[in-house]
Coordinates of C-alpha atoms and ligand atoms in Angstrom, one line a residue:
M1 CA -30.0 109.9 -6.1
S2 CA -31.9 108.5 -9.0
N3 CA -30.1 106.5 -11.7
E4 CA -32.7 107.6 -14.2
L5 CA -31.0 109.4 -17.1
Q6 CA -32.4 112.8 -18.3
E7 CA -33.4 113.4 -21.8
I8 CA -30.4 113.3 -24.1
D9 CA -30.4 115.0 -27.5
T10 CA -27.6 113.5 -29.5
N11 CA -26.7 115.4 -32.5
S12 CA -30.2 116.8 -33.3
A13 CA -30.2 117.0 -37.1
F14 CA -30.0 120.6 -38.3
T15 CA -33.4 121.2 -39.9
P16 CA -34.4 123.9 -42.4
F17 CA -36.7 126.7 -41.3
R18 CA -40.3 125.8 -42.2
G19 CA -42.2 128.7 -40.6
T20 CA -44.3 131.2 -42.6
G21 CA -41.6 133.9 -42.2
G22 CA -44.3 136.0 -40.5
L23 CA -43.8 137.7 -37.2
T24 CA -45.6 136.4 -34.1
A25 CA -45.3 139.5 -31.9
D26 CA -44.0 143.1 -32.0
S27 CA -41.5 142.6 -29.2
V28 CA -40.0 140.0 -26.9
H29 CA -37.8 140.1 -23.7
V30 CA -35.4 137.1 -23.3
F31 CA -33.0 135.9 -20.6
A32 CA -30.1 133.6 -21.4
P33 CA -27.8 132.1 -18.7
A34 CA -24.2 132.3 -17.9
T35 CA -22.2 129.1 -18.5
V36 CA -19.1 127.4 -17.1
A37 CA -17.0 126.1 -20.1
N38 CA -14.3 123.5 -20.1
V39 CA -15.4 122.1 -16.7
V40 CA -11.7 121.8 -15.8
C41 CA -10.6 118.9 -18.0
G42 CA -12.8 119.3 -21.1
F43 CA -11.1 122.3 -22.8
D44 CA -13.5 123.5 -25.6
V45 CA -15.6 120.4 -25.4
L46 CA -17.6 120.5 -22.1
G47 CA -19.8 123.2 -20.5
F48 CA -22.9 123.7 -18.4
A49 CA -25.4 126.5 -17.8
V50 CA -26.1 128.1 -14.4
N51 CA -29.3 129.8 -13.1
E52 CA -27.6 133.1 -12.5
P53 CA -26.2 135.4 -13.6
G54 CA -27.4 135.9 -17.2
D55 CA -28.0 138.5 -19.8
E56 CA -31.3 140.0 -21.2
V57 CA -32.3 141.2 -24.6
V58 CA -35.4 143.2 -25.5
M59 CA -36.0 142.9 -29.2
R60 CA -38.6 145.1 -31.0
V61 CA -39.8 145.0 -34.6
T62 CA -39.3 148.3 -36.5
D63 CA -40.5 149.6 -39.8
K64 CA -37.1 150.1 -41.4
P65 CA -35.2 147.0 -42.6
G66 CA -32.0 146.3 -40.8
I67 CA -30.9 146.0 -37.1
T68 CA -30.2 148.9 -34.7
I69 CA -29.0 148.7 -31.1
S70 CA -30.7 151.5 -29.2
K71 CA -29.3 150.7 -25.7
I72 CA -26.8 148.6 -23.8
T73 CA -26.7 148.7 -20.0
G74 CA -24.3 147.1 -17.5
D75 CA -21.3 147.2 -19.8
D76 CA -19.7 150.5 -18.6
G77 CA -19.7 151.6 -22.3
R78 CA -17.4 148.8 -23.4
L79 CA -19.6 147.1 -26.0
P80 CA -20.3 148.6 -29.5
L81 CA -23.7 150.0 -30.4
D82 CA -22.7 149.6 -34.0
P83 CA -24.7 146.6 -35.3
A84 CA -21.9 145.5 -37.6
K85 CA -19.6 145.2 -34.6
N86 CA -21.8 143.7 -31.9
T87 CA -22.0 140.0 -31.5
V88 CA -25.7 140.0 -30.8
S89 CA -26.8 141.9 -33.9
V90 CA -24.3 140.1 -36.1
S91 CA -25.5 136.7 -35.1
V92 CA -29.2 137.7 -35.5
Q93 CA -28.4 139.1 -38.9
H94 CA -26.8 135.7 -39.9
Y95 CA -30.0 134.0 -38.7
L96 CA -32.3 136.4 -40.7
D97 CA -30.1 135.9 -43.8
S98 CA -30.4 132.1 -43.4
I99 CA -34.2 132.2 -43.4
G100 CA -34.4 134.8 -46.2
R101 CA -35.8 137.6 -44.1
A102 CA -33.1 140.2 -44.2
D103 CA -35.9 142.7 -45.0
I104 CA -37.1 142.7 -41.3
G105 CA -36.3 145.7 -39.1
L106 CA -35.3 145.1 -35.5
D107 CA -34.2 147.2 -32.6
I108 CA -32.2 145.6 -29.8
E109 CA -31.7 146.6 -26.2
L110 CA -29.0 144.5 -24.4
H111 CA -28.9 144.4 -20.6
K112 CA -25.6 143.0 -19.3
K113 CA -26.2 141.4 -16.0
M114 CA -22.8 139.9 -15.6
P115 CA -19.2 141.1 -15.9
I116 CA -17.6 141.2 -19.3
G117 CA -14.4 139.1 -19.7
S118 CA -15.4 137.1 -16.6
G119 CA -15.1 133.5 -17.9
L120 CA -18.8 133.1 -17.4
G121 CA -19.7 133.1 -21.1
S122 CA -20.8 136.8 -21.0
S123 CA -20.8 137.3 -24.8
S124 CA -22.5 133.9 -25.3
A125 CA -25.3 134.7 -23.0
S126 CA -26.0 138.0 -24.9
T127 CA -25.8 136.3 -28.3
V128 CA -28.0 133.4 -27.2
A129 CA -30.5 135.9 -25.7
G130 CA -30.6 137.7 -29.1
L131 CA -31.0 134.6 -31.1
Y132 CA -33.7 133.1 -28.9
A133 CA -35.5 136.5 -29.2
I134 CA -35.6 136.4 -33.0
K135 CA -36.4 132.7 -33.0
T136 CA -39.4 133.5 -30.8
L137 CA -40.5 136.5 -32.9
M138 CA -40.3 134.4 -36.1
G139 CA -42.3 131.5 -34.5
D140 CA -39.5 129.2 -35.3
D141 CA -40.3 126.1 -33.4
R142 CA -37.2 124.1 -34.4
D143 CA -35.0 122.7 -31.7
P144 CA -32.8 125.6 -30.4
I145 CA -29.7 123.6 -31.5
N146 CA -30.4 125.0 -35.0
L147 CA -29.3 128.4 -33.6
L148 CA -25.9 127.0 -32.6
P149 CA -24.0 127.8 -35.9
F150 CA -25.2 131.5 -35.6
A151 CA -24.2 131.7 -32.0
M152 CA -20.7 130.3 -32.8
K153 CA -20.3 133.1 -35.3
G154 CA -20.8 135.6 -32.4
E155 CA -18.2 133.7 -30.3
E156 CA -15.7 133.9 -33.2
M157 CA -16.3 137.6 -33.4
A158 CA -16.0 138.1 -29.7
C159 CA -12.7 136.3 -29.1
G160 CA -11.3 135.1 -32.5
H161 CA -12.4 131.5 -32.2
G162 CA -15.8 129.9 -32.7
H163 CA -15.8 127.4 -29.9
A164 CA -19.2 126.1 -28.7
D165 CA -18.7 125.1 -25.0
N166 CA -20.3 128.3 -23.8
V167 CA -22.9 129.0 -26.5
A168 CA -24.2 125.3 -26.6
P169 CA -25.1 125.1 -22.9
A170 CA -26.5 128.6 -22.9
L171 CA -28.7 127.6 -25.8
L172 CA -29.7 124.1 -24.8
G173 CA -29.4 124.4 -21.0
G174 CA -27.9 121.6 -18.9
F175 CA -24.5 119.9 -19.3
V176 CA -23.3 119.7 -22.9
L177 CA -20.5 117.8 -24.7
I178 CA -19.2 119.1 -28.0
R179 CA -18.3 115.7 -29.4
S180 CA -17.0 117.1 -32.7
Y181 CA -16.7 120.5 -34.3
E182 CA -16.4 119.3 -37.9
P183 CA -19.0 118.1 -38.3
L184 CA -20.7 119.8 -35.4
D185 CA -22.0 117.1 -33.1
V186 CA -23.4 118.1 -29.7
V187 CA -24.5 115.8 -26.9
R188 CA -26.6 116.8 -23.9
L189 CA -25.4 114.9 -20.9
P190 CA -27.3 113.9 -17.7
H191 CA -26.0 115.1 -14.4
P192 CA -26.8 114.5 -10.7
K193 CA -29.7 116.8 -9.6
D194 CA -28.0 117.6 -6.3
L195 CA -24.8 119.0 -7.8
W196 CA -24.3 122.6 -6.7
C197 CA -22.0 125.1 -8.2
A198 CA -20.2 127.9 -6.3
V199 CA -18.9 130.6 -8.7
V200 CA -16.6 133.4 -7.7
F201 CA -15.6 136.2 -10.1
P202 CA -12.4 138.0 -9.0
D203 CA -12.6 141.5 -10.5
V204 CA -9.6 141.3 -12.7
D205 CA -9.8 141.3 -16.5
V206 CA -8.8 138.2 -18.4
P207 CA -9.9 138.5 -22.1
T208 CA -10.6 135.1 -23.6
R209 CA -8.6 136.1 -26.8
E210 CA -5.5 136.5 -24.6
A211 CA -6.2 133.6 -22.4
R212 CA -6.3 131.4 -25.5
Q213 CA -3.0 132.8 -26.9
I214 CA -1.0 131.6 -23.9
I215 CA -2.0 128.0 -24.1
R216 CA 0.6 125.5 -25.4
N217 CA -0.1 124.3 -29.0
K218 CA 1.6 120.9 -28.5
I219 CA 1.1 118.5 -25.7
N220 CA 2.9 115.3 -24.8
M221 CA 1.4 111.8 -24.9
K222 CA 1.6 111.3 -21.1
D223 CA -0.4 114.5 -20.5
A224 CA -2.9 113.5 -23.2
V225 CA -3.5 110.1 -21.6
T226 CA -4.1 111.8 -18.2
Q227 CA -6.5 114.3 -19.8
W228 CA -8.6 111.9 -21.8
G229 CA -8.8 109.5 -18.8
N230 CA -10.2 112.4 -16.8
I231 CA -12.7 113.5 -19.5
A232 CA -14.0 110.0 -19.8
G233 CA -14.1 109.7 -16.0
L234 CA -16.1 113.0 -15.7
V235 CA -18.6 111.9 -18.4
S236 CA -19.0 108.5 -16.8
G237 CA -19.5 110.2 -13.4
L238 CA -22.2 112.3 -14.9
F239 CA -24.0 109.3 -16.3
M240 CA -23.5 107.2 -13.2
Q241 CA -24.5 110.1 -10.9
D242 CA -21.3 109.4 -9.1
I243 CA -20.2 112.7 -7.5
D244 CA -16.9 111.2 -6.2
L245 CA -16.0 110.1 -9.7
I246 CA -16.9 113.5 -11.1
G247 CA -14.7 115.2 -8.4
R248 CA -11.6 113.1 -8.9
S249 CA -11.9 113.4 -12.7
M250 CA -11.9 117.2 -12.7
K251 CA -8.1 117.6 -13.1
D252 CA -6.5 119.5 -15.9
V253 CA -2.8 119.0 -16.8
L254 CA -3.0 120.9 -20.1
V255 CA -4.6 124.4 -19.7
E256 CA -4.9 125.1 -16.0
P257 CA -1.2 125.1 -15.2
V258 CA -0.8 128.0 -17.7
R259 CA -4.0 129.9 -17.2
S260 CA -3.9 129.7 -13.4
M261 CA -1.1 132.3 -13.5
L262 CA -3.7 134.9 -14.7
I263 CA -5.9 134.3 -11.6
P264 CA -5.1 135.9 -8.3
D265 CA -4.0 133.3 -5.7
F266 CA -5.6 130.4 -7.7
Y267 CA -4.0 127.6 -5.8
K268 CA -4.7 129.2 -2.4
M269 CA -8.4 129.5 -3.5
R270 CA -8.4 125.9 -4.5
E271 CA -7.0 124.9 -1.0
I272 CA -9.7 127.0 0.7
A273 CA -12.5 125.5 -1.5
M274 CA -11.3 121.9 -1.1
S275 CA -10.8 122.1 2.6
S276 CA -14.3 123.6 2.9
G277 CA -16.0 120.5 1.4
A278 CA -15.8 121.2 -2.4
V279 CA -16.0 118.1 -4.6
S280 CA -13.8 119.9 -7.2
F281 CA -12.4 123.3 -8.1
G282 CA -11.2 124.9 -11.2
I283 CA -11.2 127.8 -13.7
S284 CA -14.5 128.7 -15.3
G285 CA -14.0 129.0 -19.0
S286 CA -10.9 131.1 -19.7
G287 CA -11.1 132.8 -16.2
P288 CA -10.7 134.7 -14.1
S289 CA -13.9 133.2 -12.5
V290 CA -13.4 130.1 -10.6
F291 CA -16.0 127.5 -9.6
A292 CA -16.4 124.6 -7.2
F293 CA -18.9 121.7 -7.3
T294 CA -20.4 120.8 -4.0
R295 CA -23.0 118.3 -2.8
D296 CA -25.3 120.9 -1.2
E297 CA -26.2 124.6 -1.2
T298 CA -24.8 125.4 2.3
T299 CA -21.3 124.2 1.3
A300 CA -21.5 126.2 -1.9
Q301 CA -22.5 129.4 0.1
T302 CA -19.7 128.8 2.6
I303 CA -17.1 128.4 -0.2
T304 CA -18.2 131.6 -2.0
Q305 CA -18.0 133.5 1.3
K306 CA -14.6 132.2 2.2
L307 CA -13.2 132.9 -1.3
Q308 CA -14.7 136.4 -1.3
Q309 CA -13.1 137.1 2.1
H310 CA -9.8 135.9 0.8
L311 CA -10.0 138.1 -2.3
T312 CA -11.0 141.1 -0.2
G313 CA -7.8 140.5 1.8
L314 CA -5.9 140.9 -1.4
K315 CA -7.9 144.1 -2.1
I316 CA -9.7 142.4 -5.1
G317 CA -13.4 142.9 -5.4
S318 CA -15.5 139.9 -6.4
N319 CA -19.0 138.7 -7.3
T320 CA -20.3 135.4 -6.2
Y321 CA -23.1 133.1 -7.5
V322 CA -24.5 129.8 -6.1
S323 CA -26.6 127.7 -8.4
T324 CA -27.6 124.2 -9.5
I325 CA -27.1 123.3 -13.1
N326 CA -29.7 125.2 -15.2
D327 CA -31.5 122.7 -17.5
A328 CA -33.8 125.3 -19.0
G329 CA -31.4 127.4 -21.1
P330 CA -32.9 130.7 -22.5
R331 CA -36.4 131.8 -21.6
V332 CA -38.9 134.5 -22.6
I333 CA -39.5 136.8 -19.6
G334 CA -41.7 139.4 -21.2
Ligands
HSE401 N1 -13.2 126.9 -24.1 C1 -13.0 128.3 -24.1 C2 -11.6 128.6 -23.5 C3 -14.1 128.9 -23.2 O1 -11.2 128.1 -22.5 O2 -10.9 129.4 -24.2 C4 -13.9 130.4 -23.0 O3 -14.7 131.1 -23.9

């Protein structure tokens, strides 16, 4: 394992748009990745992107000013086609307003490739795909971090709170720390290259809005000390490429004890994962997805299979994904 650190963008300054405002193409097709937010101990401040699943947006320039959404697939009819109510179009509209190009006409197709309300940053992946699509069409070559405030607007609309721990890693790729919300200060962290992530989505609905409402508002000092020790330990482990330290730091005494009640057989799933070689196990974002870090792909595959079998025994369907950490973030695929 190399001790060399990856590129770290600390608080890239938000820079004004300096493009011509002209369009570089008539259409673009973008993929943006799912994300694991919180990373167990870092509620609202840590997240990372995975290689799959992810959402896709096809954006086409139209003659008539304003945004339309002509198609959404993979959502079972749950997402609004009304551009005033859809997080993708609303975020893109904010972006266009910010660069003084509200006169542009756009049509959006959104292809959901992951379950909604899964804890995998479903709305963030869609929003980031939309923002990356318009950034590409506008020839906006600024650092993608400049899209973050617009993406956070989408998150606020989706669940009532504009947290950045899904949208920032979806946008920037890699492992991301939200050092501060006011002012917004985002740090891209290094991570061991050979850290694998096993994700299991048990097919039960846990809307983020509700999963946030059940969290305690007040915490005691003893728990706070435990939590910030673990967050510092996790970040140190990432810098030191020390997978044991990463694993033993991923403990959450604040949120998990409450949210685990929303997840079928959470503690049994933890036992299965840890006894099968996981480095750590916890809730992905607000759940119900769970994830485990492992040192290799085979262990990650074994864990997803065992957890899926366990859920099948409970008559709960599931989706599984195995991935390393995705450092690329969104990408143009057509
Ligand atoms: N930090 C957020 C939460 C992530 O746990 O509510 C889910 O969007």
